[in-house]
Amino acid sequence: MATSIVEVCSLEDTVEQLPELCKRIGFKLSKLSLALIKPNICGLYHPSISLLYGAVRFLLTGVRSVIIGETRSMVHDPEDQFRRLGILNLVKNFGENVVALDLSNDEWMKVKVPNPHVLREIELPKKVLEADLLVNIPRAGTHSTTLLTCASKNLFGLLPQKHKYSIYHPLGIDKVVADIAQTVRPHLNIVDVGNRVIIGSDILTVDIVACKFIDLDPLKIEHLRLIAHDRGEKLEKIKNSIQVVTLK
């Protein structure tokens, strides 16, 4: 396992210096057609709207169009949340090249899971597969079922069904999250952990680092262990290989 660099920064520094911060973790923004930002706005925790603003502003320096996309949950509908949280106003600041979309309304495409735990295939919104760049922006928090909700768990929110929790809970949410992580690989993860932000290119390493900020032991998080196993690695070894760069 190669050393993975994860940065921990203040929210203000992240918003103002995101291009440079991303460059330091090895993320280079290319000239692309479409970027999809997946924030967690239909769950229990949502990321800072200023963080979303900074991400959109950064992406538009290289990407032609940006979608802020979310699917329905049993708790919220994306369109209501876009309006309530000010995301519709954010989008208006950037003009026609940025839109906020309810991805549950998109065409659903079936994707095979290479080495399934419980799902041989998953359904994903077509825009997820069409995007040249996927940026994952969750807010880290604790969760009654999976203990941790962060970058990996945020991918569960790409499943387009409104009643996804009741559909997939009997299968084991941790196993479902691990299956999704085999098929969906965000290029950039920007995690809101309160007054700090974690930036990394790998969902597993940013989740491990996020655990420190919410008093969780990453070695006890089942979906993290499964994701590591699917990569042929031990979770503890990955944890010990992470290089964390903390900016004051």
mmCIF file with all atom_site columns, N, CA and C in Angstrom, residues 67-113:
data_model
loop_
_atom_site.group_PDB
_atom_site.id
_atom_site.type_symbol
_atom_site.label_atom_id
_atom_site.label_alt_id
_atom_site.label_comp_id
_atom_site.label_asym_id
_atom_site.label_entity_id
_atom_site.label_seq_id
_atom_site.pdbx_PDB_ins_code
_atom_site.Cartn_x
_atom_site.Cartn_y
_atom_site.Cartn_z
_atom_site.occupancy
_atom_site.B_iso_or_equiv
_atom_site.pdbx_formal_charge
_atom_site.auth_seq_id
_atom_site.auth_comp_id
_atom_site.auth_asym_id
_atom_site.auth_atom_id
_atom_site.pdbx_PDB_model_num
ATOM 1   N N  . ILE A 1 67  ? -22.728 19.595 -12.201 1.00 0.00 ? 67  ILE A N  1
ATOM 2   C CA . ILE A 1 67  ? -24.006 19.199 -11.621 1.00 0.00 ? 67  ILE A CA 1
ATOM 3   C C  . ILE A 1 67  ? -23.814 18.985 -10.126 1.00 0.00 ? 67  ILE A C  1
ATOM 4   N N  . ILE A 1 68  ? -24.659 19.604 -9.318  1.00 0.00 ? 68  ILE A N  1
ATOM 5   C CA . ILE A 1 68  ? -24.763 19.244 -7.905  1.00 0.00 ? 68  ILE A CA 1
ATOM 6   C C  . ILE A 1 68  ? -25.929 18.275 -7.828  1.00 0.00 ? 68  ILE A C  1
ATOM 7   N N  . GLY A 1 69  ? -25.644 17.008 -7.569  1.00 0.00 ? 69  GLY A N  1
ATOM 8   C CA . GLY A 1 69  ? -26.669 15.981 -7.676  1.00 0.00 ? 69  GLY A CA 1
ATOM 9   C C  . GLY A 1 69  ? -26.890 15.209 -6.392  1.00 0.00 ? 69  GLY A C  1
ATOM 10  N N  . GLU A 1 70  ? -28.142 14.898 -6.127  1.00 0.00 ? 70  GLU A N  1
ATOM 11  C CA . GLU A 1 70  ? -28.515 14.122 -4.953  1.00 0.00 ? 70  GLU A CA 1
ATOM 12  C C  . GLU A 1 70  ? -29.759 13.306 -5.296  1.00 0.00 ? 70  GLU A C  1
ATOM 13  N N  . THR A 1 71  ? -29.966 12.199 -4.587  1.00 0.00 ? 71  THR A N  1
ATOM 14  C CA . THR A 1 71  ? -31.162 11.381 -4.785  1.00 0.00 ? 71  THR A CA 1
ATOM 15  C C  . THR A 1 71  ? -32.095 11.517 -3.585  1.00 0.00 ? 71  THR A C  1
ATOM 16  N N  . ARG A 1 72  ? -33.304 11.057 -3.759  1.00 0.00 ? 72  ARG A N  1
ATOM 17  C CA . ARG A 1 72  ? -34.309 11.134 -2.697  1.00 0.00 ? 72  ARG A CA 1
ATOM 18  C C  . ARG A 1 72  ? -34.002 10.138 -1.585  1.00 0.00 ? 72  ARG A C  1
ATOM 19  N N  . SER A 1 73  ? -34.424 10.493 -0.400  1.00 0.00 ? 73  SER A N  1
ATOM 20  C CA . SER A 1 73  ? -34.346 9.575  0.735   1.00 0.00 ? 73  SER A CA 1
ATOM 21  C C  . SER A 1 73  ? -35.719 9.529  1.397   1.00 0.00 ? 73  SER A C  1
ATOM 22  N N  . MET A 1 74  ? -35.847 8.679  2.397   1.00 0.00 ? 74  MET A N  1
ATOM 23  C CA . MET A 1 74  ? -37.111 8.609  3.130   1.00 0.00 ? 74  MET A CA 1
ATOM 24  C C  . MET A 1 74  ? -37.352 9.874  3.951   1.00 0.00 ? 74  MET A C  1
ATOM 25  N N  . VAL A 1 75  ? -36.292 10.658 4.148   1.00 0.00 ? 75  VAL A N  1
ATOM 26  C CA . VAL A 1 75  ? -36.380 11.860 4.982   1.00 0.00 ? 75  VAL A CA 1
ATOM 27  C C  . VAL A 1 75  ? -36.611 13.119 4.152   1.00 0.00 ? 75  VAL A C  1
ATOM 28  N N  . HIS A 1 76  ? -35.915 13.227 3.009   1.00 0.00 ? 76  HIS A N  1
ATOM 29  C CA . HIS A 1 76  ? -35.933 14.471 2.240   1.00 0.00 ? 76  HIS A CA 1
ATOM 30  C C  . HIS A 1 76  ? -36.023 14.206 0.739   1.00 0.00 ? 76  HIS A C  1
ATOM 31  N N  . ASP A 1 77  ? -36.514 15.210 0.012   1.00 0.00 ? 77  ASP A N  1
ATOM 32  C CA . ASP A 1 77  ? -36.422 15.266 -1.440  1.00 0.00 ? 77  ASP A CA 1
ATOM 33  C C  . ASP A 1 77  ? -35.368 16.304 -1.808  1.00 0.00 ? 77  ASP A C  1
ATOM 34  N N  . PRO A 1 78  ? -34.526 16.022 -2.813  1.00 0.00 ? 78  PRO A N  1
ATOM 35  C CA . PRO A 1 78  ? -33.457 16.956 -3.172  1.00 0.00 ? 78  PRO A CA 1
ATOM 36  C C  . PRO A 1 78  ? -33.941 18.367 -3.496  1.00 0.00 ? 78  PRO A C  1
ATOM 37  N N  . GLU A 1 79  ? -35.026 18.485 -4.250  1.00 0.00 ? 79  GLU A N  1
ATOM 38  C CA . GLU A 1 79  ? -35.479 19.814 -4.656  1.00 0.00 ? 79  GLU A CA 1
ATOM 39  C C  . GLU A 1 79  ? -35.851 20.673 -3.448  1.00 0.00 ? 79  GLU A C  1
ATOM 40  N N  . ASP A 1 80  ? -36.457 20.055 -2.446  1.00 0.00 ? 80  ASP A N  1
ATOM 41  C CA . ASP A 1 80  ? -36.772 20.790 -1.216  1.00 0.00 ? 80  ASP A CA 1
ATOM 42  C C  . ASP A 1 80  ? -35.499 21.234 -0.509  1.00 0.00 ? 80  ASP A C  1
ATOM 43  N N  . GLN A 1 81  ? -34.518 20.336 -0.458  1.00 0.00 ? 81  GLN A N  1
ATOM 44  C CA . GLN A 1 81  ? -33.255 20.646 0.214   1.00 0.00 ? 81  GLN A CA 1
ATOM 45  C C  . GLN A 1 81  ? -32.434 21.674 -0.555  1.00 0.00 ? 81  GLN A C  1
ATOM 46  N N  . PHE A 1 82  ? -32.446 21.594 -1.872  1.00 0.00 ? 82  PHE A N  1
ATOM 47  C CA . PHE A 1 82  ? -31.743 22.602 -2.673  1.00 0.00 ? 82  PHE A CA 1
ATOM 48  C C  . PHE A 1 82  ? -32.267 24.003 -2.346  1.00 0.00 ? 82  PHE A C  1
ATOM 49  N N  . ARG A 1 83  ? -33.552 24.098 -2.196  1.00 0.00 ? 83  ARG A N  1
ATOM 50  C CA . ARG A 1 83  ? -34.174 25.388 -1.894  1.00 0.00 ? 83  ARG A CA 1
ATOM 51  C C  . ARG A 1 83  ? -33.922 25.788 -0.437  1.00 0.00 ? 83  ARG A C  1
ATOM 52  N N  . ARG A 1 84  ? -34.121 24.858 0.485   1.00 0.00 ? 84  ARG A N  1
ATOM 53  C CA . ARG A 1 84  ? -34.019 25.161 1.920   1.00 0.00 ? 84  ARG A CA 1
ATOM 54  C C  . ARG A 1 84  ? -32.602 25.535 2.332   1.00 0.00 ? 84  ARG A C  1
ATOM 55  N N  . LEU A 1 85  ? -31.612 24.866 1.747   1.00 0.00 ? 85  LEU A N  1
ATOM 56  C CA . LEU A 1 85  ? -30.220 25.076 2.150   1.00 0.00 ? 85  LEU A CA 1
ATOM 57  C C  . LEU A 1 85  ? -29.528 26.196 1.372   1.00 0.00 ? 85  LEU A C  1
ATOM 58  N N  . GLY A 1 86  ? -30.217 26.773 0.392   1.00 0.00 ? 86  GLY A N  1
ATOM 59  C CA . GLY A 1 86  ? -29.620 27.866 -0.371  1.00 0.00 ? 86  GLY A CA 1
ATOM 60  C C  . GLY A 1 86  ? -28.816 27.421 -1.572  1.00 0.00 ? 86  GLY A C  1
ATOM 61  N N  . ILE A 1 87  ? -28.923 26.154 -1.948  1.00 0.00 ? 87  ILE A N  1
ATOM 62  C CA . ILE A 1 87  ? -28.147 25.650 -3.082  1.00 0.00 ? 87  ILE A CA 1
ATOM 63  C C  . ILE A 1 87  ? -28.673 26.205 -4.403  1.00 0.00 ? 87  ILE A C  1
ATOM 64  N N  . LEU A 1 88  ? -29.971 26.448 -4.508  1.00 0.00 ? 88  LEU A N  1
ATOM 65  C CA . LEU A 1 88  ? -30.510 27.055 -5.729  1.00 0.00 ? 88  LEU A CA 1
ATOM 66  C C  . LEU A 1 88  ? -29.948 28.459 -5.928  1.00 0.00 ? 88  LEU A C  1
ATOM 67  N N  . ASN A 1 89  ? -29.798 29.208 -4.851  1.00 0.00 ? 89  ASN A N  1
ATOM 68  C CA . ASN A 1 89  ? -29.189 30.538 -4.949  1.00 0.00 ? 89  ASN A CA 1
ATOM 69  C C  . ASN A 1 89  ? -27.720 30.436 -5.318  1.00 0.00 ? 89  ASN A C  1
ATOM 70  N N  . LEU A 1 90  ? -27.042 29.433 -4.761  1.00 0.00 ? 90  LEU A N  1
ATOM 71  C CA . LEU A 1 90  ? -25.636 29.207 -5.102  1.00 0.00 ? 90  LEU A CA 1
ATOM 72  C C  . LEU A 1 90  ? -25.486 28.960 -6.595  1.00 0.00 ? 90  LEU A C  1
ATOM 73  N N  . VAL A 1 91  ? -26.338 28.095 -7.126  1.00 0.00 ? 91  VAL A N  1
ATOM 74  C CA . VAL A 1 91  ? -26.284 27.743 -8.547  1.00 0.00 ? 91  VAL A CA 1
ATOM 75  C C  . VAL A 1 91  ? -26.489 28.979 -9.424  1.00 0.00 ? 91  VAL A C  1
ATOM 76  N N  . LYS A 1 92  ? -27.406 29.849 -9.033  1.00 0.00 ? 92  LYS A N  1
ATOM 77  C CA . LYS A 1 92  ? -27.698 31.050 -9.830  1.00 0.00 ? 92  LYS A CA 1
ATOM 78  C C  . LYS A 1 92  ? -26.484 31.960 -9.952  1.00 0.00 ? 92  LYS A C  1
ATOM 79  N N  . ASN A 1 93  ? -25.605 31.928 -8.949  1.00 0.00 ? 93  ASN A N  1
ATOM 80  C CA . ASN A 1 93  ? -24.401 32.769 -8.987  1.00 0.00 ? 93  ASN A CA 1
ATOM 81  C C  . ASN A 1 93  ? -23.455 32.395 -10.114 1.00 0.00 ? 93  ASN A C  1
ATOM 82  N N  . PHE A 1 94  ? -23.558 31.145 -10.587 1.00 0.00 ? 94  PHE A N  1
ATOM 83  C CA . PHE A 1 94  ? -22.610 30.660 -11.588 1.00 0.00 ? 94  PHE A CA 1
ATOM 84  C C  . PHE A 1 94  ? -23.196 30.584 -12.996 1.00 0.00 ? 94  PHE A C  1
ATOM 85  N N  . GLY A 1 95  ? -24.462 30.891 -13.165 1.00 0.00 ? 95  GLY A N  1
ATOM 86  C CA . GLY A 1 95  ? -25.042 30.884 -14.505 1.00 0.00 ? 95  GLY A CA 1
ATOM 87  C C  . GLY A 1 95  ? -25.444 29.500 -14.975 1.00 0.00 ? 95  GLY A C  1
ATOM 88  N N  . GLU A 1 96  ? -25.629 29.376 -16.276 1.00 0.00 ? 96  GLU A N  1
ATOM 89  C CA . GLU A 1 96  ? -26.237 28.176 -16.865 1.00 0.00 ? 96  GLU A CA 1
ATOM 90  C C  . GLU A 1 96  ? -25.334 26.953 -16.865 1.00 0.00 ? 96  GLU A C  1
ATOM 91  N N  . ASN A 1 97  ? -24.062 27.107 -16.551 1.00 0.00 ? 97  ASN A N  1
ATOM 92  C CA . ASN A 1 97  ? -23.145 25.962 -16.566 1.00 0.00 ? 97  ASN A CA 1
ATOM 93  C C  . ASN A 1 97  ? -23.183 25.139 -15.278 1.00 0.00 ? 97  ASN A C  1
ATOM 94  N N  . VAL A 1 98  ? -23.964 25.576 -14.309 1.00 0.00 ? 98  VAL A N  1
ATOM 95  C CA . VAL A 1 98  ? -24.089 24.847 -13.043 1.00 0.00 ? 98  VAL A CA 1
ATOM 96  C C  . VAL A 1 98  ? -25.570 24.615 -12.760 1.00 0.00 ? 98  VAL A C  1
ATOM 97  N N  . VAL A 1 99  ? -25.917 23.361 -12.464 1.00 0.00 ? 99  VAL A N  1
ATOM 98  C CA . VAL A 1 99  ? -27.310 23.031 -12.155 1.00 0.00 ? 99  VAL A CA 1
ATOM 99  C C  . VAL A 1 99  ? -27.361 22.127 -10.930 1.00 0.00 ? 99  VAL A C  1
ATOM 100 N N  . ALA A 1 100 ? -28.492 22.161 -10.239 1.00 0.00 ? 100 ALA A N  1
ATOM 101 C CA . ALA A 1 100 ? -28.768 21.241 -9.131  1.00 0.00 ? 100 ALA A CA 1
ATOM 102 C C  . ALA A 1 100 ? -29.851 20.280 -9.597  1.00 0.00 ? 100 ALA A C  1
ATOM 103 N N  . LEU A 1 101 ? -29.581 18.971 -9.501  1.00 0.00 ? 101 LEU A N  1
ATOM 104 C CA . LEU A 1 101 ? -30.494 17.976 -10.056 1.00 0.00 ? 101 LEU A CA 1
ATOM 105 C C  . LEU A 1 101 ? -30.889 16.913 -9.037  1.00 0.00 ? 101 LEU A C  1
ATOM 106 N N  . ASP A 1 102 ? -32.146 16.532 -9.088  1.00 0.00 ? 102 ASP A N  1
ATOM 107 C CA . ASP A 1 102 ? -32.635 15.347 -8.383  1.00 0.00 ? 102 ASP A CA 1
ATOM 108 C C  . ASP A 1 102 ? -32.288 14.146 -9.258  1.00 0.00 ? 102 ASP A C  1
ATOM 109 N N  . LEU A 1 103 ? -31.263 13.402 -8.876  1.00 0.00 ? 103 LEU A N  1
ATOM 110 C CA . LEU A 1 103 ? -30.780 12.291 -9.698  1.00 0.00 ? 103 LEU A CA 1
ATOM 111 C C  . LEU A 1 103 ? -31.738 11.111 -9.718  1.00 0.00 ? 103 LEU A C  1
ATOM 112 N N  . SER A 1 104 ? -32.708 11.092 -8.819  1.00 0.00 ? 104 SER A N  1
ATOM 113 C CA . SER A 1 104 ? -33.703 10.019 -8.855  1.00 0.00 ? 104 SER A CA 1
ATOM 114 C C  . SER A 1 104 ? -34.574 10.115 -10.106 1.00 0.00 ? 104 SER A C  1
ATOM 115 N N  . ASN A 1 105 ? -34.632 11.310 -10.709 1.00 0.00 ? 105 ASN A N  1
ATOM 116 C CA . ASN A 1 105 ? -35.407 11.500 -11.935 1.00 0.00 ? 105 ASN A CA 1
ATOM 117 C C  . ASN A 1 105 ? -34.638 11.107 -13.186 1.00 0.00 ? 105 ASN A C  1
ATOM 118 N N  . ASP A 1 106 ? -33.355 10.838 -13.029 1.00 0.00 ? 106 ASP A N  1
ATOM 119 C CA . ASP A 1 106 ? -32.510 10.470 -14.164 1.00 0.00 ? 106 ASP A CA 1
ATOM 120 C C  . ASP A 1 106 ? -32.804 9.030  -14.597 1.00 0.00 ? 106 ASP A C  1
ATOM 121 N N  . GLU A 1 107 ? -32.375 8.685  -15.792 1.00 0.00 ? 107 GLU A N  1
ATOM 122 C CA . GLU A 1 107 ? -32.454 7.286  -16.228 1.00 0.00 ? 107 GLU A CA 1
ATOM 123 C C  . GLU A 1 107 ? -31.549 6.441  -15.335 1.00 0.00 ? 107 GLU A C  1
ATOM 124 N N  . TRP A 1 108 ? -32.017 5.249  -14.953 1.00 0.00 ? 108 TRP A N  1
ATOM 125 C CA . TRP A 1 108 ? -31.239 4.365  -14.089 1.00 0.00 ? 108 TRP A CA 1
ATOM 126 C C  . TRP A 1 108 ? -30.512 3.333  -14.939 1.00 0.00 ? 108 TRP A C  1
ATOM 127 N N  . MET A 1 109 ? -29.234 3.128  -14.657 1.00 0.00 ? 109 MET A N  1
ATOM 128 C CA . MET A 1 109 ? -28.408 2.178  -15.399 1.00 0.00 ? 109 MET A CA 1
ATOM 129 C C  . MET A 1 109 ? -27.894 1.093  -14.453 1.00 0.00 ? 109 MET A C  1
ATOM 130 N N  . LYS A 1 110 ? -27.858 -0.137 -14.918 1.00 0.00 ? 110 LYS A N  1
ATOM 131 C CA . LYS A 1 110 ? -27.348 -1.244 -14.111 1.00 0.00 ? 110 LYS A CA 1
ATOM 132 C C  . LYS A 1 110 ? -25.849 -1.415 -14.334 1.00 0.00 ? 110 LYS A C  1
ATOM 133 N N  . VAL A 1 111 ? -25.127 -1.578 -13.230 1.00 0.00 ? 111 VAL A N  1
ATOM 134 C CA . VAL A 1 111 ? -23.675 -1.740 -13.268 1.00 0.00 ? 111 VAL A CA 1
ATOM 135 C C  . VAL A 1 111 ? -23.307 -2.977 -12.460 1.00 0.00 ? 111 VAL A C  1
ATOM 136 N N  . LYS A 1 112 ? -22.470 -3.834 -13.022 1.00 0.00 ? 112 LYS A N  1
ATOM 137 C CA . LYS A 1 112 ? -22.058 -5.055 -12.330 1.00 0.00 ? 112 LYS A CA 1
ATOM 138 C C  . LYS A 1 112 ? -21.058 -4.736 -11.223 1.00 0.00 ? 112 LYS A C  1
ATOM 139 N N  . VAL A 1 113 ? -21.188 -5.445 -10.116 1.00 0.00 ? 113 VAL A N  1
ATOM 140 C CA . VAL A 1 113 ? -20.236 -5.343 -9.007  1.00 0.00 ? 113 VAL A CA 1
ATOM 141 C C  . VAL A 1 113 ? -19.190 -6.438 -9.201  1.00 0.00 ? 113 VAL A C  1
#
